[in-house]
Coordinates of C-alpha atoms in Angstrom, one line a residue:
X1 CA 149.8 208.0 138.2
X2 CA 148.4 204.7 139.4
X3 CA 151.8 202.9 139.0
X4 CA 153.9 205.8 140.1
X5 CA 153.5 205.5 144.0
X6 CA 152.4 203.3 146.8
X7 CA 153.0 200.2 144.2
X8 CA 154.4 197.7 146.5
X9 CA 154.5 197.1 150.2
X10 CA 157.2 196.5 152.6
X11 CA 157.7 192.9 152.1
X12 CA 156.9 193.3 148.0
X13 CA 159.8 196.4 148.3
X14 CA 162.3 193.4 150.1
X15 CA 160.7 191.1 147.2
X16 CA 161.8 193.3 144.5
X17 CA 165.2 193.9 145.8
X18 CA 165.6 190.2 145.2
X19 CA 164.2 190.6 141.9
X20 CA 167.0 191.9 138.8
X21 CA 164.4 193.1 136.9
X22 CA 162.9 195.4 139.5
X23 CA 165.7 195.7 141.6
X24 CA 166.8 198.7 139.3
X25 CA 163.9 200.6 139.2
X26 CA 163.7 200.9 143.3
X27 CA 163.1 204.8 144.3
X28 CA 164.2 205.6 147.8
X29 CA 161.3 206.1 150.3
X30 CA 160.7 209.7 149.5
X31 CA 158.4 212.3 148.3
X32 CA 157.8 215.3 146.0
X33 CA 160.8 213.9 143.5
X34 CA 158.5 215.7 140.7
X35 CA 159.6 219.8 140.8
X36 CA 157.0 222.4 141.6
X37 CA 155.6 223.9 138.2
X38 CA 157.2 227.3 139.4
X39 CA 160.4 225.8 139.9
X40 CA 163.4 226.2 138.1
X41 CA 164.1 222.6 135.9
X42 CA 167.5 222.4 134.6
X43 CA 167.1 221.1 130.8
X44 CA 166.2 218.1 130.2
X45 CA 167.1 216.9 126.6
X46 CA 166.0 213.4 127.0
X47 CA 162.8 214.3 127.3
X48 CA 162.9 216.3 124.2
X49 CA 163.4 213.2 122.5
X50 CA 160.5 211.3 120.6
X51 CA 158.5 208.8 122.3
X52 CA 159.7 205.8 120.3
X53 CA 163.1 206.7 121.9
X54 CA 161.6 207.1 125.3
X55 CA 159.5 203.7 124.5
X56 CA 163.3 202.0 123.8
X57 CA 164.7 203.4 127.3
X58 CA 161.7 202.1 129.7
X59 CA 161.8 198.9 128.1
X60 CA 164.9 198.5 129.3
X61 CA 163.9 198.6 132.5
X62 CA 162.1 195.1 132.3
X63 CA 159.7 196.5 134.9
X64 CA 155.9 198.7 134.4
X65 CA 156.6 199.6 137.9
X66 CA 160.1 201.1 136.9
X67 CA 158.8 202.5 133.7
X68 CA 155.7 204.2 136.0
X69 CA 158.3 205.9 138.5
X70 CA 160.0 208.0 135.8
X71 CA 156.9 209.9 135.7
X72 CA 157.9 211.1 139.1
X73 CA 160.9 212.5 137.8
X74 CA 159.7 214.3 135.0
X75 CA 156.2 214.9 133.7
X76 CA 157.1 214.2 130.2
X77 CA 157.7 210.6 130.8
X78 CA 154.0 210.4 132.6
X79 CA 151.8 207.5 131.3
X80 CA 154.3 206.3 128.6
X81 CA 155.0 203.2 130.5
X82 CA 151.2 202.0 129.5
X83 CA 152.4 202.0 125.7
X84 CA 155.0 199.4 126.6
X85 CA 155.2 196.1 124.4
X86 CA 155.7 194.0 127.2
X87 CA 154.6 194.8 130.7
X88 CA 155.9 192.9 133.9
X89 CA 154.1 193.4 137.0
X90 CA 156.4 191.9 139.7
X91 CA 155.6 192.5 143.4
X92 CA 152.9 195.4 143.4
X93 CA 150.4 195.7 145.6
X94 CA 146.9 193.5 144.0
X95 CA 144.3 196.3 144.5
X96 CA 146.4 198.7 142.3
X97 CA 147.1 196.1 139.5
X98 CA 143.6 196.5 138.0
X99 CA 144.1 200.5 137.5
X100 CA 147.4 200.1 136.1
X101 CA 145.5 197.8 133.8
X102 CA 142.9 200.0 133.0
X103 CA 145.7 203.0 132.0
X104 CA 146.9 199.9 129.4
X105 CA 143.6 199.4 128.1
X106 CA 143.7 203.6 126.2
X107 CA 146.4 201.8 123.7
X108 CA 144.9 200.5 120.5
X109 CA 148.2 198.0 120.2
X110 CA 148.0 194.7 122.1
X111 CA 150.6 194.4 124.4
X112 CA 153.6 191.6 123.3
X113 CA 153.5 190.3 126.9
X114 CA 151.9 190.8 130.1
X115 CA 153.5 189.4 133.4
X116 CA 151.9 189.4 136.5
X117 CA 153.7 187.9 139.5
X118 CA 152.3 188.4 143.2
X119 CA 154.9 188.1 146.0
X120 CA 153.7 185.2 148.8
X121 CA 152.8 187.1 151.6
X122 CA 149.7 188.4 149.8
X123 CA 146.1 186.9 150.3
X124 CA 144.1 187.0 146.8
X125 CA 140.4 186.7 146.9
X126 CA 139.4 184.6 143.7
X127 CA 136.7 187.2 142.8
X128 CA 139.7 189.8 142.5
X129 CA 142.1 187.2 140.5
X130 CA 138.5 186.8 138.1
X131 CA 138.8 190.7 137.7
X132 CA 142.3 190.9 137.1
X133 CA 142.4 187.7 134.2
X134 CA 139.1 189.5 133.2
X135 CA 140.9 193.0 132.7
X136 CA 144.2 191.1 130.9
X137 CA 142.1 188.9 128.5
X138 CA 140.5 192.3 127.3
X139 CA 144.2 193.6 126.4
X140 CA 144.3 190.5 124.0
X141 CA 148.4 190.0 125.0
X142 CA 150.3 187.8 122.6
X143 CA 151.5 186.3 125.6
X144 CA 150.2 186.0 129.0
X145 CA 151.7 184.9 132.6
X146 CA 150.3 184.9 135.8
X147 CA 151.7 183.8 139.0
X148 CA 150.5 183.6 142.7
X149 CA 153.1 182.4 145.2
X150 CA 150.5 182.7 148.2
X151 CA 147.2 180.8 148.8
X152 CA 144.3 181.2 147.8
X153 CA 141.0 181.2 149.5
X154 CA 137.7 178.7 148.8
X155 CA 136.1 179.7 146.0
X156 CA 135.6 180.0 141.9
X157 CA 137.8 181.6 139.7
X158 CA 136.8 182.5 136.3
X159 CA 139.1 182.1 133.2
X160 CA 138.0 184.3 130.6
X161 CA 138.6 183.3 126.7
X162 CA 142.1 184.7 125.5
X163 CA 141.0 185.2 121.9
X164 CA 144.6 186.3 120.6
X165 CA 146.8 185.2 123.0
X166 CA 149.2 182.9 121.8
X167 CA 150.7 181.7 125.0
X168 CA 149.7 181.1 128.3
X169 CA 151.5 180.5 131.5
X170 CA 149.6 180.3 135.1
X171 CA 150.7 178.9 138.7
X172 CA 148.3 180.1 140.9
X173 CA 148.6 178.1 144.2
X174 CA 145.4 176.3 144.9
X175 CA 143.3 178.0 143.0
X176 CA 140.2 176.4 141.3
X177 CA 139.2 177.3 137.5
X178 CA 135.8 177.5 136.1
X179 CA 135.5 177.9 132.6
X180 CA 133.4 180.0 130.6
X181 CA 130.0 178.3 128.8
X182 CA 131.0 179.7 124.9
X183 CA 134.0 180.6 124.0
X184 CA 137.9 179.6 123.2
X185 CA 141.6 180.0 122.7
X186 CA 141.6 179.5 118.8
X187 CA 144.8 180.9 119.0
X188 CA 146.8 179.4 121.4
X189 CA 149.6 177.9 120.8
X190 CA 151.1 177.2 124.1
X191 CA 149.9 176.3 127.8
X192 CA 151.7 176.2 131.0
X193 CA 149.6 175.0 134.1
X194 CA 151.0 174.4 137.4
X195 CA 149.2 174.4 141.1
X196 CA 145.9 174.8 138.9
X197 CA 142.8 172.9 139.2
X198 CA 140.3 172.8 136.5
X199 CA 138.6 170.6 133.7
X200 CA 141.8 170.0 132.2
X201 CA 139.9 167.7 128.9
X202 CA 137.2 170.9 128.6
X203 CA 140.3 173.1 128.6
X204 CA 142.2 171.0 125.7
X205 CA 139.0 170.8 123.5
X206 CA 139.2 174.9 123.4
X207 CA 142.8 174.8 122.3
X208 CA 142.5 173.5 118.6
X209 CA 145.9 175.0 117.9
X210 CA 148.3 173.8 121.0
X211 CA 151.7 172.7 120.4
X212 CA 153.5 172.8 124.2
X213 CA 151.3 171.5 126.5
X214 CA 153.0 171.1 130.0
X215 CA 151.1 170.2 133.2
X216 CA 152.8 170.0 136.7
X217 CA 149.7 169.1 138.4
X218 CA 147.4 167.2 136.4
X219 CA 145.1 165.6 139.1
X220 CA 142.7 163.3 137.6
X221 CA 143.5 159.8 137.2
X222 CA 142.7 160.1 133.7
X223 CA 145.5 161.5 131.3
X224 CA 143.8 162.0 128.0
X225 CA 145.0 163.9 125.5
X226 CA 143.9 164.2 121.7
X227 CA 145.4 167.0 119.9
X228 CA 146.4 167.0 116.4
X229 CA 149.1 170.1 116.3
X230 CA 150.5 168.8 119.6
X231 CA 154.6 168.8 119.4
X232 CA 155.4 169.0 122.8
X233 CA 153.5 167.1 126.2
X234 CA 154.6 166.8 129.5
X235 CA 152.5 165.8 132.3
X236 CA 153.1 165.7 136.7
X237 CA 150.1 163.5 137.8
X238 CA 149.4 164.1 141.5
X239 CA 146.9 161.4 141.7
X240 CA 147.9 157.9 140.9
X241 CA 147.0 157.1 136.9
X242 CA 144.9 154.6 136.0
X243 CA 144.6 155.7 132.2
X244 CA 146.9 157.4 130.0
X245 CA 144.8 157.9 126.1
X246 CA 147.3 159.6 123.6
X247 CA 147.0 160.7 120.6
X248 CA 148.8 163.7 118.9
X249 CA 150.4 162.5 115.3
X250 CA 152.5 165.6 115.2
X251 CA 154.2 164.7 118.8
X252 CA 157.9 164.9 119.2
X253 CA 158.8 165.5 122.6
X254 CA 156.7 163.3 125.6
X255 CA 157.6 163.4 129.6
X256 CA 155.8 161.5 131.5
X257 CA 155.6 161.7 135.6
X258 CA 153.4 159.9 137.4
X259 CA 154.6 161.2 140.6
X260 CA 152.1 158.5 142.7
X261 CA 152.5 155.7 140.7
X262 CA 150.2 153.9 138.5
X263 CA 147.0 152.1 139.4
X264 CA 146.9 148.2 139.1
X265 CA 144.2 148.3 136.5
X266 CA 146.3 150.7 134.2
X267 CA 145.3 150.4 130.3
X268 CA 146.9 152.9 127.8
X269 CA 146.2 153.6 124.5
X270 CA 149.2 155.8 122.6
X271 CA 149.5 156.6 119.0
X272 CA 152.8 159.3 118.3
X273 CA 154.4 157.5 115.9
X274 CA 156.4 160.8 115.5
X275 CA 158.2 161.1 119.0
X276 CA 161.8 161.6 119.1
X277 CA 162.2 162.6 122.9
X278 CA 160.6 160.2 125.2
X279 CA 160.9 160.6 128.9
X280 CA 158.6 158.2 131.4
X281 CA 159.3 158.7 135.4
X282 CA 156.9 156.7 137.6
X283 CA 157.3 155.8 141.2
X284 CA 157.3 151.8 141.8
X285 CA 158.1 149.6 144.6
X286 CA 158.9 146.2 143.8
X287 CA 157.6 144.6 146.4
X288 CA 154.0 146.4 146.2
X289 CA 153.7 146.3 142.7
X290 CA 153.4 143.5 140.4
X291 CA 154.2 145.3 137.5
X292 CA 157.2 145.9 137.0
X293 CA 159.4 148.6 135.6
X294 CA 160.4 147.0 132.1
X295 CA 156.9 145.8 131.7
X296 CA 155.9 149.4 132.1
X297 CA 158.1 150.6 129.6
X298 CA 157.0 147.9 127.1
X299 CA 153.2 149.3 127.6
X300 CA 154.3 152.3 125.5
X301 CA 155.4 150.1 122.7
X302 CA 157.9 152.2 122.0
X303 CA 161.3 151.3 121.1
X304 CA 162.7 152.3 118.6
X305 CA 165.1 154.3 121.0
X306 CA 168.7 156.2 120.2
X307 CA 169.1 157.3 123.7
X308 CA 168.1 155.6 127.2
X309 CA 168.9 157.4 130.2
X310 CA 168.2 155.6 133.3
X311 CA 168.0 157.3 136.7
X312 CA 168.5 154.2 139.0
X313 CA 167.7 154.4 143.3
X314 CA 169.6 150.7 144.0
X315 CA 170.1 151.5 147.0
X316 CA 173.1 148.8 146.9
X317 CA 170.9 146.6 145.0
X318 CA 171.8 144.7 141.5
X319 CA 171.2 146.3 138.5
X320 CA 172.4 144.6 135.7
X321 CA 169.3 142.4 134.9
X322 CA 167.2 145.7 134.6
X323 CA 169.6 147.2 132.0
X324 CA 170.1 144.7 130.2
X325 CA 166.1 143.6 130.2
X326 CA 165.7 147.1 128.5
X327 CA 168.6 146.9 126.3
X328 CA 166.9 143.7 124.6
X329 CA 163.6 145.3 124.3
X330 CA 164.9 148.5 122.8
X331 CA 167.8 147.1 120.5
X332 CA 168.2 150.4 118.5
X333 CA 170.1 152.0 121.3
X334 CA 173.4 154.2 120.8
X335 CA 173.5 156.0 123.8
X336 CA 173.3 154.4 127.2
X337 CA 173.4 156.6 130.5
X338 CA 173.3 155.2 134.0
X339 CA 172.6 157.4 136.7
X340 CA 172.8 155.7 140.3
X341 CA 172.0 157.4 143.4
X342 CA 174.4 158.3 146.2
X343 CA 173.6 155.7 148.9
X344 CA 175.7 154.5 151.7
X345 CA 177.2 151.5 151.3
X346 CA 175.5 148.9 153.0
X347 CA 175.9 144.9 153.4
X348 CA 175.3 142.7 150.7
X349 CA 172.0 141.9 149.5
X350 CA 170.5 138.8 151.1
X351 CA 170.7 135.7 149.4
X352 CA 166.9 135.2 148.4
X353 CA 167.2 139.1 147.1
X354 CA 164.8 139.6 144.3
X355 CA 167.4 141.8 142.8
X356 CA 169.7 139.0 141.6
X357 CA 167.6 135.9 141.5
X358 CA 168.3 135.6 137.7
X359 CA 172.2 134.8 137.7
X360 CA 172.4 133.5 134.2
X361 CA 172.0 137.8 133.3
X362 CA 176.2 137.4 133.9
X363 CA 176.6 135.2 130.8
X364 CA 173.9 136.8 128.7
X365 CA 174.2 137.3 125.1
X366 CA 172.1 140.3 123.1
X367 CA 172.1 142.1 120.2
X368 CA 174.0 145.6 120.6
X369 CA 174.9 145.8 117.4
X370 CA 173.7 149.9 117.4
X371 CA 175.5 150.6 120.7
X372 CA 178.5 152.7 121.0
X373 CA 178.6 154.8 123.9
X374 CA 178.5 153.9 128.0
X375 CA 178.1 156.2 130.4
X376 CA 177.7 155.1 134.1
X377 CA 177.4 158.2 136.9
X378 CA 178.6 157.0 140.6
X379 CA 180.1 154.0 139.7
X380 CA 181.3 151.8 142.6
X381 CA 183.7 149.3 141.3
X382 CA 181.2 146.5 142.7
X383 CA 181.8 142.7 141.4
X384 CA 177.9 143.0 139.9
X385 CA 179.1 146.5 138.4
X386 CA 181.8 145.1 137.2
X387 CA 180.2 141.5 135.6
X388 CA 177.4 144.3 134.0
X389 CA 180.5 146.3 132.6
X390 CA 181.9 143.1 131.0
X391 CA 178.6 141.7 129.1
X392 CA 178.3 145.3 127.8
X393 CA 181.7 145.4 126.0
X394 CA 181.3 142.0 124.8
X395 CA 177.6 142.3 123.5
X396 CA 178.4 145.9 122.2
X397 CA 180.4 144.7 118.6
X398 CA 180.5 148.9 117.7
X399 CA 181.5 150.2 121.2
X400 CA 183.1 153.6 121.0
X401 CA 183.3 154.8 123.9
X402 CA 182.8 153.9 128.0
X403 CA 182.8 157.0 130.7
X404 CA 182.6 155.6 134.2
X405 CA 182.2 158.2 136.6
X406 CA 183.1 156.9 140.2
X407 CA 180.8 158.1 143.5
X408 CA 182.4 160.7 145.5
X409 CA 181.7 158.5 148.6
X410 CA 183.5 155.6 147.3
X411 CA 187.2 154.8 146.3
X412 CA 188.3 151.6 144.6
X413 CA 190.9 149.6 145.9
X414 CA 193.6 148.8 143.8
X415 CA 193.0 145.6 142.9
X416 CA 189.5 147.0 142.1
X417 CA 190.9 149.4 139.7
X418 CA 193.6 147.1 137.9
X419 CA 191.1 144.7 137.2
X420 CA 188.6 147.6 135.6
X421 CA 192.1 148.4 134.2
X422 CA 192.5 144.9 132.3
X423 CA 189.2 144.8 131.3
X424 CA 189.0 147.8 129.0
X425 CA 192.0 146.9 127.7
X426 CA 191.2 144.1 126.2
X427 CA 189.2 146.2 124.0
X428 CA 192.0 148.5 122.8
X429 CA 188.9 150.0 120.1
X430 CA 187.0 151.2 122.7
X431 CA 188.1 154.8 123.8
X432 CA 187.6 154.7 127.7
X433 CA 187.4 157.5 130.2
X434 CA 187.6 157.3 133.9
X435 CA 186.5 159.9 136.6
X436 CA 187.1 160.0 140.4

């Protein structure tokens, strides 16, 4: 009865209450729910029932812990909970984990899932996390997460080889991998690492299989990544990047973050020619940085675009000659979305603002040929909006459709809006939709 009592303490019991799938497994604080064996036990037919059917009902619980309290209720239902497919672990009490483990390990069926999430308040030494990853790689789960909300003290922790796990999911607040000498995942398919520290590229090379790769906290200035299944990649550098080295023919989907910008000596080398889904976030300040955004972009050599989605922080500044820069590098483009952020308005830049020094952006004439739909979030009504607005509609020959969307902070004047007015209506082909 490992599971069936004492499971959780009193901030993992306020924890779980907050939890759906253990909030309806909760037992009042009581004892001596099971009868005495001289007692008289009214009849209990669902226990008469066979233990697939009993199997169907626990797992319904979504929780071990739940699943381990009906053996308080009725000793037919003792130990069953073990012989679940998938087993979630929310919010028990860590010394108690590795028995309830241990009860698992007496079934000769791999578990389908094991889910192991430790509430914040809760200290885990890294010798006892080893233990723990030790005692779950042994059950060979098809899938495996693991997640630790509170720290976690100096020191090693081991990640054992998950021969038959196809999936693998960890966040485990500051804690530091080692990996074993020998040994692989020749069978994952799947990886998930966030607040993690390890040898990420020693990792990869075990992981012949991957397809998802995602990374929320990859900390080396090195991304690197060479990985012939590969299908899905997205990557949070913490550090600032001074490589990126890609290649993965079978890629499709790419997100790129580098949350700290990237380092003035920057060199990448990227080969997915198969990519359909391409998003690149980096933080840049023009005045700091020489390169510049577009020139960023270009490094990729990707363009051969459908969608571009830009998510713009003016700040009140001019933004037509940075759309309209990537529009001519990445002629293919359908679908443009403009996201601007919610600033207050402010004066006018200044006159030598690098934001507008090219003027001639106004009477500019590209190839949109593929273009036909506009979409610009917290639109302002501002004369550069509104010059951007016009070049689009007269460079876009196969415009279908313009949504502007205006900023709850702002209202247009009247005149403001009649002219916007007259402007789309001199292109009665183009459906337009306006939003305040």
């Amino acid at each position: 009865m490992a599971m069936a009592a004492g499971v959780a303490c009193d901030y993992c019991r306020e924890d779980q209450l907050e939890m759906e799938c253990c909030r309806g497994g909760l037992l009042p604080r009581s004892t001596g729910l099971l009868p005495d064996d001289g007692a008289e036990e009214e009849v209990d037919r669902i226990s008469a029932m066979p233990d697939d059917l009993l199997l169907q009902i626990l797992a319904g619980l979504g929780c071990a812990r739940a699943a381990a309290h009906t053996g308080l209720l009725a000793r037919r239902w003792r130990g069953l909970w073990a012989r679940l497919p998938r087993l979630t672990f929310h919010c028990v009490v860590p010394g108690l984990l590795g028995a309830a483990l241990a009860m698992v390990a007496g079934d000769p069926t791999p578990p389908s899932l094991i889910d192991i999430h430790f509430s914040d308040h809760h200290m885990i030494e890294p010798a006892r996390i080893t233990s723990l990853l030790a005692a779950a790689a042994a059950l060979a789960p098809e899938e495996f997460v693991f997640h630790i909300g509170g720290g976690i003290p100096p020191g090693p922790v081991m990640l054992p080889c998950f021969d038959r796990t196809t999936s693998i999911k960890l966040d485990l607040t500051y804690a530091h991998f080692t990996l074993p000498s020998a040994g692989g995942f020749p069978a994952l398919e799947s990886l998930h690492l966030e607040n993690c520290h390890m040898d990420i590229n020693d990792m990869l090379r075990r992981c012949p299989r991957l397809r998802k790769l995602r990374v929320l906290d990859w900390n080396s200035e090195s991304v690197v990544v060479a990985l012939t299944a590969l299908e899905e990649l997205a990557v949070r550098a913490t550090v600032q990047i001074r490589r990126i080295n890609i290649v993965a023919p079978a890629l499709k989907k790419l997100y790129l973050d580098a949350h700290c910008g990237i380092h003035k000596e920057f060199s990448l080398s990227f080969s997915a020619p198969a990519v359909e889904d391409f998003i690149w976030k980096s933080e840049s300040r023009a005045k700091r940085d020489a390169t510049t955004f577009e020139q960023e972009v270009h490094r990729f050599q990707v363009t051969d675009f459908s969608i571009l989605e830009l998510d713009l922080k003016q700040g009140g500044h001019v933004y037509g000659t940075i759309v309209l820069h990537l529009l001519g590098l990445c002629t293919s483009i359908q679908r443009l979305k403009v996201t601007l952020d919610d600033y207050e308005k402010r004066e006018r830049c200044s006159e030598d603002c690098r934001c507008d020094q090219t003027n001639n952006w106004r009477s500019q004439n590209i190839s949109l040929t593929d273009l036909k739909e506009v979409e610009i979030q917290r639109f302002r009504g501002e004369d550069h909006e509104v010059d951007l607005l016009k070049v689009l509609l007269r460079c876009a020959t196969v415009l279908e459709r313009v949504t502007l969307r205006f900023s709850k902070k702002f209202s247009p004047s009247d005149s403001g809006r009649l002219e916007i007015d007259s402007i789309l209506k001199a292109y009665p082909f183009v459906t337009c939709n306006i939003y305040q």
